[in-house]
Amino acid sequence: MWYAVPTLHNTVSAVGKESFMKRQQEEFTALYCRLSQDDGREGESNSIVNQKEYLIKYAKEHGFPNPKFYVDDGYTGTNFDRPSFKEMSADIEKGIVKTVIVKDLSRFGRNYIEVGSYSEIIYPEAGVRFIAIMDNVDTGSLESNEFAAFTNLFNEWYPKSTSKKVKEVKKAKGLAGEHLGAPPYGYLRNPDDKTRWLVDEEAAAVVRRIFSLCMQGKGVSDIATILWKNKVLTPSAYKASKGIGVAKVSENPYCWESATVAAILENVAYIGITESFKSTRLGFKSRKRIPTAKDRRAYIENAHTPIIDRDMWEKVQTIRENKRRPTKSGMTSMFSSLLYCADCGAKLSLAAANGYVHFRCSMYKRTSRTQNCTQHYIREDALNQLVLKQLQHFLSYLQQFERVFIKQQIDTTLAERRYELSAKQKQIEKDEKRIDELDRLFRKIYEDNVNGKLNDERFYKLSDGYEAEQEQLKQEIETLTAEVSEADTEITNVSKLIADTKKYTRIDELTPEILNTFVDKIVIHEREKKDGKRTQKIDIYYSYVGIVDIPTDEEMREMEKAYMQHTTRQTA
């Protein structure tokens, strides 16, 4: 029986054909689709559904095998950090994608340098054919569009232009008081208006506690430790517990960071101010943000309900600016940063010697050999007693003779500033008259110039001089007006101090919170020896009003009696 023996040629051809068919089955034709939020505004033609239909129809009509979709829905084209694009690139590296087809170049990307790099270098070197149907780009055809580079350049211009328009819209919204970012800890988005915030009372209570602890003299590290020991959820952990999405939640939900506490204490949002444009992107291609200078940010007052009283917030900022750092031995004092030398104005520094904690002039400490100042030595325990005694007397005085104190402060303020304010008001009126006069002079020289009575050179010289003088006068009026209005502010400050005193019925012990509430600074004089006794004067500058000359009880009764008689005559 005869058998047909296969020749070598027939055997190789059969194996090659089988290998070729198997490789064809494993290789894909990548159909890439992309759509960003901005692209979606162009209409249905660029929708993912439309792109898929368009690409699959093209692949079938032109015989491209095994079409596989790679879809990035909601991703910008300004960079290639997209999940499906990365998957497609990985398949290209494996050698299972030999053709990439997109509807047009803008679907592939909007960065003309990178798009050109892929289509002209990376894909050809990898043996991959790239087709952008509507732009007539086909790296496997000699008739491919030679102007593809210009198309890529235009595609990049589009997101750049869109980015600029979006920035302008956000700027307008920010200046109108709308909140552009997520609300800080202590606030929630208003469900009826996403651009507005509502107070989250549970978190707001923690914010108030943080400010209160700072007023009590606690540093940010101490506050963080207190919150951790009390098992208070960190802002990110709290939001996550409420189902609010956060970028990252710490492993320990109670581990507060000092930086987080500091950020809360310095955030103007807690006094009802919206701070917009705090950072900006380097460019429309970059995701990196850089801080914006403070003077380029927008601050909108009364944008939402405050959590913290403005007076407390300002006092906390003062405390933060004058942080009470421990000495080398670890000592701290609630008086640190509040004490000043009466002679040179330097701050007093904390030290310990002979078993006593004391303060002395920092200028003396630095220049004791040259004797630029004297010690102004005062023990902390003695200072504590002096300040406590004066505060007790001051509080008693305000509680018993509030009306007299208010009248005395207002009368003193106005008496001291009456002449000064009158002079400034007269200067404002004088400047306003001069501005009107300059307007008349400008109109005259303009008419003379038009009529040929004044040449152009002389006209420009005079007009420049008049405009410069007017600008200077306007700035002076603005400054003087602000200074005149300060009298009203000082009267308001008296009311703020009275409100603070009503929080305390009596003071038995001096605490950091009481000290920070009532005292702005304490000036320490040098000790004096009179009649064999050493005395030392201290000046307490009270919050809002400065130094207060407290009369004796007898003098107060006389003033109260006189005030009541004056009031009775007015109402009779």
Coordinates of C-alpha atoms in Angstrom, one line a residue:
M1 CA 0.0 0.0 0.0
W2 CA 1.4 3.3 -1.0
Y3 CA 1.4 6.4 1.4
A4 CA 1.9 10.0 0.5
V5 CA 5.0 11.2 2.3
P6 CA 4.9 15.0 3.1
T7 CA 7.8 17.0 1.8
L8 CA 9.7 19.4 4.0
H9 CA 8.3 22.3 2.1
N10 CA 4.7 21.2 2.7
T11 CA 5.4 20.5 6.5
V12 CA 7.0 24.0 7.1
S13 CA 4.2 25.8 5.3
A14 CA 1.5 24.0 7.3
V15 CA 3.3 24.8 10.6
G16 CA 3.9 28.4 9.6
K17 CA 0.2 28.9 8.5
E18 CA -0.9 27.4 11.9
S19 CA 1.4 29.7 13.8
F20 CA 0.3 32.7 11.8
M21 CA -3.3 31.9 12.4
K22 CA -2.7 31.4 16.1
R23 CA -0.8 34.7 16.4
Q24 CA -3.6 36.5 14.6
Q25 CA -6.1 35.1 17.1
E26 CA -4.0 36.4 20.0
E27 CA -3.4 39.9 18.6
F28 CA -5.9 42.7 19.1
T29 CA -6.9 45.8 17.3
A30 CA -7.0 48.5 20.0
L31 CA -10.1 50.8 19.6
Y32 CA -9.3 53.7 22.0
C33 CA -12.1 56.0 23.3
R34 CA -11.7 58.9 25.7
L35 CA -14.1 61.6 27.0
S36 CA -13.5 64.3 29.7
Q37 CA -16.1 66.5 31.4
D38 CA -15.0 69.4 29.2
D39 CA -15.3 67.3 26.0
G40 CA -18.8 66.3 27.0
R41 CA -19.9 69.8 26.5
E42 CA -19.3 69.4 22.7
G43 CA -22.4 67.3 22.4
E44 CA -23.4 63.7 21.6
S45 CA -21.0 63.3 18.7
N46 CA -18.1 62.7 21.1
S47 CA -19.9 60.5 23.6
I48 CA -18.4 57.2 24.4
V49 CA -21.3 55.3 22.8
N50 CA -20.8 57.3 19.6
Q51 CA -17.1 56.7 19.5
K52 CA -17.5 52.9 20.1
E53 CA -20.1 52.6 17.2
Y54 CA -17.9 54.7 14.9
L55 CA -14.7 52.7 15.7
I56 CA -16.2 49.2 15.5
K57 CA -17.9 50.0 12.1
Y58 CA -14.5 51.2 10.8
A59 CA -12.6 48.1 12.0
K60 CA -15.1 45.7 10.4
E61 CA -15.3 47.6 7.1
H62 CA -11.5 47.6 6.8
G63 CA -10.8 44.1 8.0
F64 CA -9.0 44.8 11.3
P65 CA -9.1 41.5 13.4
N66 CA -10.1 41.0 17.1
P67 CA -11.2 44.6 18.0
K68 CA -10.9 45.4 21.7
F69 CA -12.1 48.6 23.4
Y70 CA -10.0 50.6 25.8
V71 CA -12.2 53.3 27.3
D72 CA -11.2 56.3 29.6
D73 CA -14.4 58.0 30.5
G74 CA -14.0 61.2 32.5
Y75 CA -10.3 61.7 32.0
T76 CA -8.5 64.8 30.6
G77 CA -6.5 64.6 27.4
T78 CA -3.8 67.0 28.7
N79 CA -1.8 64.0 30.1
F80 CA -1.6 60.2 29.6
D81 CA -2.2 59.2 33.2
R82 CA -5.3 57.2 32.4
P83 CA -6.1 53.6 33.4
S84 CA -7.2 52.2 30.1
F85 CA -4.5 54.0 28.2
K86 CA -2.0 52.4 30.6
E87 CA -3.6 49.0 30.0
M88 CA -3.4 49.4 26.3
S89 CA 0.3 50.4 26.6
A90 CA 1.0 47.3 28.6
D91 CA -0.7 45.1 25.9
I92 CA 1.5 46.9 23.3
E93 CA 4.6 46.0 25.3
K94 CA 3.4 42.3 25.4
G95 CA 3.2 42.4 21.6
I96 CA -0.5 41.6 21.4
V97 CA -1.6 45.0 20.0
K98 CA -0.5 45.8 16.5
T99 CA -3.0 48.6 15.6
V100 CA -4.4 51.5 17.6
I101 CA -7.4 53.3 16.1
V102 CA -9.0 56.4 17.5
K103 CA -11.8 58.6 16.2
D104 CA -9.6 61.7 16.0
L105 CA -6.4 62.9 17.5
S106 CA -8.1 64.9 20.2
R107 CA -9.6 61.6 21.6
F108 CA -6.1 60.2 21.9
G109 CA -4.7 63.3 23.7
R110 CA -4.5 67.1 23.8
N111 CA -0.7 67.4 24.5
Y112 CA 0.7 68.0 21.0
I113 CA 4.3 67.0 22.0
E114 CA 3.3 63.7 23.6
V115 CA 0.7 62.8 20.9
G116 CA 3.4 63.4 18.2
S117 CA 5.9 61.3 20.2
Y118 CA 3.5 58.3 20.4
S119 CA 2.4 58.5 16.7
E120 CA 5.8 59.3 15.1
I121 CA 8.3 57.5 17.4
I122 CA 7.0 55.2 20.1
Y123 CA 4.4 53.3 18.1
P124 CA 6.4 52.9 14.8
E125 CA 9.4 51.6 16.8
A126 CA 7.1 49.1 18.5
G127 CA 5.7 48.0 15.1
V128 CA 2.3 49.4 15.9
R129 CA 0.1 51.1 13.3
F130 CA -1.7 54.2 14.5
I131 CA -4.9 55.5 12.8
A132 CA -6.9 58.7 13.7
I133 CA -9.8 58.3 11.3
M134 CA -11.3 61.8 11.0
D135 CA -7.9 63.5 10.9
N136 CA -6.8 61.2 8.1
V137 CA -3.7 60.0 10.1
D138 CA -2.5 56.5 9.3
T139 CA 1.1 55.6 10.0
G140 CA 0.8 52.5 7.7
S141 CA -0.2 54.6 4.7
L142 CA 1.8 57.0 2.5
E143 CA -1.3 59.2 2.1
S144 CA -1.4 59.9 5.9
N145 CA -2.1 63.6 6.8
E146 CA 1.1 65.6 6.7
F147 CA -0.5 68.4 8.8
A148 CA -1.2 66.2 11.8
A149 CA 1.2 68.2 13.9
F150 CA -0.9 71.4 13.3
T151 CA -4.0 69.4 14.3
N152 CA -2.3 68.3 17.5
L153 CA -1.3 71.9 18.3
F154 CA -4.9 73.1 17.8
N155 CA -6.2 70.2 20.0
E156 CA -3.8 71.4 22.8
W157 CA -5.0 75.0 22.4
Y158 CA -8.6 73.9 23.2
P159 CA -8.0 72.7 26.8
K160 CA -5.8 75.7 27.4
S161 CA -8.6 78.0 26.3
T162 CA -11.1 76.0 28.3
S163 CA -8.9 76.1 31.4
K164 CA -8.7 79.9 31.1
K165 CA -12.5 80.2 30.8
V166 CA -13.0 77.9 33.8
K167 CA -10.6 80.0 35.9
E168 CA -12.5 83.1 35.1
V169 CA -15.8 81.5 36.0
K170 CA -14.3 80.3 39.3
K171 CA -12.9 83.7 40.0
A172 CA -16.3 85.3 39.5
K173 CA -17.9 82.8 41.8
G174 CA -15.2 83.2 44.5
L175 CA -15.5 87.0 44.5
A176 CA -19.3 86.5 44.9
G177 CA -18.7 84.6 48.1
E178 CA -19.4 81.1 46.7
H179 CA -17.3 78.4 48.3
L180 CA -15.1 76.8 45.6
G181 CA -13.6 74.0 47.7
A182 CA -14.8 71.4 50.3
P183 CA -15.9 72.8 53.6
P184 CA -13.3 72.6 56.5
Y185 CA -13.8 70.5 59.6
G186 CA -16.7 72.0 61.5
Y187 CA -18.9 72.7 58.4
L188 CA -21.0 70.7 55.9
R189 CA -22.3 71.5 52.5
N190 CA -25.8 72.9 52.4
P191 CA -27.8 70.1 50.7
D192 CA -30.1 72.8 49.1
D193 CA -27.1 74.9 47.8
K194 CA -23.8 73.1 47.3
T195 CA -21.9 76.5 47.2
R196 CA -23.0 77.3 50.8
W197 CA -21.9 75.8 54.1
L198 CA -23.8 74.9 57.3
V199 CA -22.3 74.5 60.8
D200 CA -21.8 70.8 61.8
E201 CA -22.4 71.2 65.5
E202 CA -20.7 67.9 66.5
A203 CA -17.4 68.9 64.8
A204 CA -17.9 72.6 65.7
A205 CA -17.8 71.7 69.4
V206 CA -14.3 70.3 68.9
V207 CA -13.2 73.4 67.1
R208 CA -14.5 75.6 70.0
R209 CA -12.7 73.3 72.4
I210 CA -9.4 73.7 70.5
F211 CA -9.6 77.5 70.6
S212 CA -10.5 77.4 74.3
L213 CA -7.5 75.2 75.1
C214 CA -5.3 77.6 73.3
M215 CA -6.7 80.5 75.3
Q216 CA -5.8 78.4 78.4
G217 CA -2.2 78.5 77.4
K218 CA -2.0 75.1 75.8
G219 CA 0.3 74.7 72.8
V220 CA -0.6 72.8 69.6
S221 CA 1.3 69.7 70.7
D222 CA -0.5 69.7 74.1
I223 CA -3.9 70.2 72.5
A224 CA -3.2 67.3 70.1
T225 CA -2.3 65.0 73.0
I226 CA -5.5 66.0 74.9
L227 CA -7.7 65.2 71.9
W228 CA -5.9 61.9 71.5
K229 CA -6.3 60.9 75.1
N230 CA -10.0 61.9 75.0
K231 CA -10.4 59.7 71.8
V232 CA -11.6 62.5 69.6
L233 CA -11.7 61.5 66.0
T234 CA -9.3 63.3 63.7
P235 CA -11.0 65.5 61.0
S236 CA -10.4 62.8 58.3
A237 CA -11.6 60.0 60.5
Y238 CA -14.6 62.0 61.5
K239 CA -15.6 62.7 57.9
A240 CA -15.1 59.1 56.9
S241 CA -17.4 58.0 59.8
K242 CA -20.1 60.3 58.4
G243 CA -19.7 58.8 54.9
I244 CA -17.9 61.9 53.5
G245 CA -15.2 61.0 51.0
V246 CA -11.6 61.9 52.1
A247 CA -8.3 61.4 50.3
K248 CA -6.6 59.6 53.2
V249 CA -7.5 58.4 56.7
S250 CA -4.8 57.9 59.3
E251 CA -4.3 54.4 60.7
N252 CA -5.1 55.7 64.2
P253 CA -8.4 57.6 64.0
Y254 CA -7.5 59.5 67.2
C255 CA -3.9 60.5 66.4
W256 CA -4.2 64.3 66.0
E257 CA -1.2 66.0 64.4
S258 CA 0.2 69.3 65.7
A259 CA 0.0 70.7 62.2
T260 CA -3.7 69.9 62.0
V261 CA -4.4 71.7 65.3
A262 CA -2.4 74.7 64.1
A263 CA -4.2 74.8 60.8
I264 CA -7.6 74.9 62.6
L265 CA -6.4 77.8 64.9
E266 CA -5.2 79.8 61.9
N267 CA -8.2 79.2 59.6
V268 CA -10.3 82.4 59.0
A269 CA -13.2 80.3 57.9
Y270 CA -14.1 79.8 61.6
I271 CA -15.0 83.5 61.9
G272 CA -17.3 83.5 58.9
I273 CA -14.7 84.6 56.2
T274 CA -14.2 82.7 53.0
E275 CA -10.6 82.7 51.8
S276 CA -10.6 81.9 48.1
F277 CA -7.7 81.3 45.5
K278 CA -5.3 79.9 48.2
S279 CA -3.5 78.0 45.5
T280 CA -3.2 77.7 41.7
R281 CA -2.0 75.1 39.2
L282 CA 1.3 75.6 37.5
G283 CA -0.4 75.3 34.2
F284 CA -3.3 73.5 32.5
K285 CA -1.1 70.4 31.9
S286 CA 0.1 70.1 35.4
R287 CA -1.8 68.9 38.5
K288 CA 0.7 70.4 40.9
R289 CA -0.7 73.3 42.9
I290 CA 1.4 76.1 44.4
P291 CA 0.3 78.5 47.2
T292 CA -0.9 81.9 46.2
A293 CA 0.5 85.0 47.9
K294 CA -1.8 86.3 50.7
D295 CA -2.3 89.6 48.9
R296 CA -3.7 87.8 45.8
R297 CA -6.3 85.9 47.7
A298 CA -9.9 87.0 48.1
Y299 CA -11.4 87.4 51.5
I300 CA -15.2 87.5 51.7
E301 CA -16.7 88.6 55.0
N302 CA -19.9 87.1 56.5
A303 CA -19.9 84.3 53.9
H304 CA -21.2 81.7 56.4
T305 CA -22.1 81.3 60.1
P306 CA -19.0 81.7 62.3
I307 CA -18.1 79.1 64.8
I308 CA -15.6 81.2 66.7
D309 CA -16.1 84.7 68.1
R310 CA -13.9 87.2 66.3
D311 CA -12.4 88.6 69.5
M312 CA -11.4 85.1 70.7
W313 CA -9.9 84.3 67.2
E314 CA -7.8 87.5 67.3
K315 CA -6.6 86.8 70.8
V316 CA -5.6 83.3 69.7
Q317 CA -3.7 84.7 66.8
T318 CA -1.8 87.0 69.2
I319 CA -1.0 84.0 71.4
R320 CA 0.2 82.0 68.4
E321 CA 2.4 84.9 67.2
N322 CA 4.0 85.0 70.6
K323 CA 4.4 81.3 71.3
R324 CA 5.5 80.6 74.8
R325 CA 8.4 78.3 74.2
P326 CA 10.0 76.3 77.1
T327 CA 13.5 77.3 78.3
K328 CA 16.4 74.9 78.0
S329 CA 15.4 73.5 81.4
G330 CA 11.8 72.9 80.2
M331 CA 10.3 75.8 82.2
T332 CA 7.2 77.6 80.8
S333 CA 5.1 80.5 82.2
M334 CA 1.8 82.0 81.3
F335 CA 3.4 85.4 81.5
S336 CA 6.0 84.7 78.8
S337 CA 5.6 87.0 75.7
L338 CA 3.4 89.4 77.8
L339 CA 6.1 91.2 79.7
Y340 CA 8.0 94.2 78.4
C341 CA 10.8 96.4 79.9
A342 CA 9.6 99.9 80.8
D343 CA 12.9 101.5 79.8
C344 CA 14.2 99.8 76.6
G345 CA 11.0 98.1 75.4
A346 CA 12.6 94.6 75.1
K347 CA 10.7 91.5 76.3
L348 CA 11.5 90.0 79.6
S349 CA 13.0 86.5 79.5
L350 CA 12.2 83.6 81.9
A351 CA 14.9 82.1 84.1
A352 CA 15.5 80.3 87.4
A353 CA 18.1 81.0 90.2
N354 CA 18.3 80.3 93.9
G355 CA 15.2 78.3 93.8
Y356 CA 13.0 81.1 92.3
V357 CA 11.5 81.4 88.8
H358 CA 11.9 85.0 87.7
F359 CA 11.9 87.3 84.7
R360 CA 14.5 89.9 83.7
C361 CA 15.1 92.2 80.7
S362 CA 16.4 90.3 77.7
M363 CA 18.4 93.4 76.6
Y364 CA 20.2 93.4 80.0
K365 CA 20.8 89.7 79.6
R366 CA 22.5 90.2 76.2
T367 CA 24.4 93.4 77.1
S368 CA 25.0 93.1 80.8
R369 CA 28.7 94.1 80.3
T370 CA 27.8 97.3 78.4
Q371 CA 24.9 98.0 80.7
N372 CA 22.5 99.1 77.9
C373 CA 19.7 98.4 80.4
T374 CA 19.1 97.2 83.9
Q375 CA 17.7 93.9 85.1
H376 CA 14.1 94.8 85.9
Y377 CA 14.0 91.6 87.9
I378 CA 10.7 90.3 89.1
R379 CA 9.8 86.9 90.6
E380 CA 7.0 85.0 88.9
D381 CA 5.2 84.3 92.2
A382 CA 5.3 88.0 93.1
L383 CA 4.1 89.0 89.6
N384 CA 1.3 86.5 89.9
Q385 CA 0.1 88.0 93.1
L386 CA 0.3 91.6 91.8
V387 CA -1.6 90.9 88.6
L388 CA -4.2 88.8 90.4
K389 CA -4.8 91.6 92.9
Q390 CA -5.1 94.2 90.2
L391 CA -7.4 92.1 88.1
Q392 CA -9.7 91.4 91.1
H393 CA -9.9 95.1 91.9
F394 CA -10.5 95.9 88.2
L395 CA -13.3 93.3 87.9
S396 CA -14.9 94.5 91.1
Y397 CA -14.7 98.1 89.8
L398 CA -16.4 97.2 86.5
Q399 CA -19.1 95.2 88.1
Q400 CA -20.0 97.9 90.6
F401 CA -19.5 101.0 88.5
E402 CA -20.0 99.8 84.9
R403 CA -21.9 103.0 83.8
V404 CA -19.3 105.3 85.4
F405 CA -16.5 103.3 83.7
I406 CA -18.1 103.5 80.3
K407 CA -18.8 107.2 80.6
Q408 CA -15.3 107.8 81.9
Q409 CA -13.6 105.8 79.1
I410 CA -15.7 107.5 76.4
D411 CA -15.1 111.0 77.8
T412 CA -11.4 110.4 78.2
T413 CA -11.1 109.0 74.6
L414 CA -13.0 111.9 73.1
A415 CA -11.3 114.5 75.3
E416 CA -7.8 113.3 74.3
R417 CA -8.7 113.1 70.7
R418 CA -11.2 115.9 70.2
Y419 CA -8.6 118.4 69.1
E420 CA -6.7 115.8 67.0
L421 CA -9.9 114.6 65.3
S422 CA -11.1 118.1 64.7
A423 CA -7.8 119.0 63.0
K424 CA -8.0 115.9 60.8
Q425 CA -11.6 116.6 59.8
K426 CA -10.6 120.2 58.8
Q427 CA -7.7 118.7 56.8
I428 CA -10.1 116.4 55.0
E429 CA -12.4 119.3 54.1
K430 CA -9.3 121.3 52.9
D431 CA -8.1 118.4 50.7
E432 CA -11.6 117.9 49.2
K433 CA -11.7 121.7 48.3
R434 CA -8.3 121.4 46.7
I435 CA -9.4 118.4 44.6
D436 CA -12.3 120.4 43.3
E437 CA -10.0 123.3 42.5
L438 CA -7.7 121.1 40.6
D439 CA -10.6 119.8 38.6
R440 CA -11.4 123.4 37.6
L441 CA -7.8 124.1 36.7
F442 CA -7.6 121.0 34.6
R443 CA -10.7 122.0 32.6
K444 CA -9.2 125.4 32.1
I445 CA -5.8 124.3 30.7
Y446 CA -7.7 121.7 28.5
E447 CA -9.7 124.5 27.0
D448 CA -6.6 126.7 26.6
N449 CA -4.8 123.8 24.9
V450 CA -7.8 123.2 22.5
N451 CA -8.0 126.9 21.7
G452 CA -4.2 127.1 21.1
K453 CA -3.5 129.4 24.1
L454 CA -1.4 126.6 25.7
N455 CA 1.0 124.4 23.8
D456 CA 1.0 120.6 24.2
E457 CA 4.2 120.3 26.1
R458 CA 3.1 122.8 28.7
F459 CA -0.4 121.2 28.9
Y460 CA 1.0 117.7 29.5
K461 CA 3.4 119.0 32.2
L462 CA 0.6 120.9 34.1
S463 CA -1.9 118.1 33.7
D464 CA 0.6 115.4 35.0
G465 CA 1.3 117.6 38.0
Y466 CA -2.4 118.2 38.8
E467 CA -3.2 114.4 38.5
A468 CA -0.3 113.5 40.8
E469 CA -1.4 116.1 43.4
Q470 CA -5.0 114.8 43.2
E471 CA -3.9 111.2 43.7
Q472 CA -1.8 112.2 46.7
L473 CA -4.8 114.1 48.2
K474 CA -7.1 111.2 47.7
Q475 CA -4.8 108.9 49.6
E476 CA -4.4 111.4 52.4
I477 CA -8.2 111.7 52.7
E478 CA -8.6 107.9 52.8
T479 CA -6.0 107.7 55.6
L480 CA -7.5 110.6 57.6
T481 CA -11.0 109.2 57.3
A482 CA -9.9 105.8 58.6
E483 CA -8.2 107.5 61.6
V484 CA -11.3 109.6 62.4
S485 CA -13.5 106.4 62.4
E486 CA -11.2 104.8 64.9
A487 CA -12.9 106.8 67.7
D488 CA -16.1 104.8 67.1
T489 CA -14.0 101.6 67.2
E490 CA -12.5 102.6 70.6
I491 CA -16.0 103.1 72.0
T492 CA -17.1 99.7 70.7
N493 CA -14.0 98.2 72.4
V494 CA -15.2 99.3 75.8
S495 CA -18.4 97.4 75.2
K496 CA -16.4 94.3 74.3
L497 CA -14.4 94.5 77.5
I498 CA -17.6 94.8 79.5
A499 CA -19.0 91.7 77.8
D500 CA -15.9 89.8 78.8
T501 CA -16.2 90.8 82.5
K502 CA -19.7 89.5 82.6
K503 CA -18.3 86.0 82.0
Y504 CA -16.7 86.0 85.5
T505 CA -18.4 86.7 88.8
R506 CA -15.1 86.7 90.6
I507 CA -11.5 85.7 90.1
D508 CA -9.9 83.5 92.8
E509 CA -7.0 82.3 90.8
L510 CA -5.0 83.6 87.9
T511 CA -5.2 81.2 84.9
P512 CA -3.8 81.5 81.4
E513 CA -7.3 81.9 80.0
I514 CA -8.2 84.8 82.4
L515 CA -4.8 86.4 81.7
N516 CA -5.3 86.1 77.9
T517 CA -8.8 87.4 78.1
F518 CA -8.1 90.6 80.0
V519 CA -4.5 91.4 79.4
D520 CA -2.7 92.6 76.3
K521 CA 0.7 93.2 77.9
I522 CA 2.4 94.1 81.2
V523 CA 5.2 96.6 81.4
I524 CA 7.7 96.1 84.2
H525 CA 9.5 99.0 85.8
E526 CA 12.8 98.8 87.6
R527 CA 12.7 98.4 91.4
E528 CA 13.1 101.5 93.5
K529 CA 14.1 102.0 97.1
K530 CA 12.2 104.6 99.1
D531 CA 12.3 105.1 102.8
G532 CA 14.1 101.8 103.3
K533 CA 11.5 99.9 101.3
R534 CA 11.8 98.4 97.8
T535 CA 8.8 99.0 95.5
Q536 CA 8.2 98.0 91.9
K537 CA 5.6 99.4 89.6
I538 CA 3.9 97.4 86.9
D539 CA 1.6 98.7 84.2
I540 CA -1.2 96.4 83.0
Y541 CA -2.6 97.1 79.5
Y542 CA -6.1 95.7 79.5
S543 CA -7.7 94.2 76.4
Y544 CA -9.3 96.8 74.1
V545 CA -8.7 99.8 76.4
G546 CA -5.1 99.8 77.5
I547 CA -4.1 101.3 80.9
V548 CA -7.0 102.0 83.2
D549 CA -6.6 104.4 86.1
I550 CA -8.8 102.7 88.7
P551 CA -10.1 105.1 91.4
T552 CA -10.5 104.2 95.0
D553 CA -13.9 102.9 96.2
E554 CA -14.7 106.2 97.8
E555 CA -13.9 108.1 94.6
M556 CA -16.1 105.7 92.7
R557 CA -19.1 106.2 95.0
E558 CA -18.8 110.0 94.5
M559 CA -18.6 109.5 90.7
E560 CA -21.6 107.2 90.8
K561 CA -23.6 109.7 92.8
A562 CA -22.7 112.6 90.5
Y563 CA -23.6 110.5 87.5
M564 CA -27.0 109.6 88.9
Q565 CA -27.8 113.2 89.7
H566 CA -26.8 114.2 86.2
T567 CA -29.1 111.5 84.7
T568 CA -32.0 112.5 87.0
R569 CA -31.8 116.1 85.8
Q570 CA -31.7 115.1 82.1
T571 CA -34.9 112.9 82.5
A572 CA -36.8 115.4 84.6

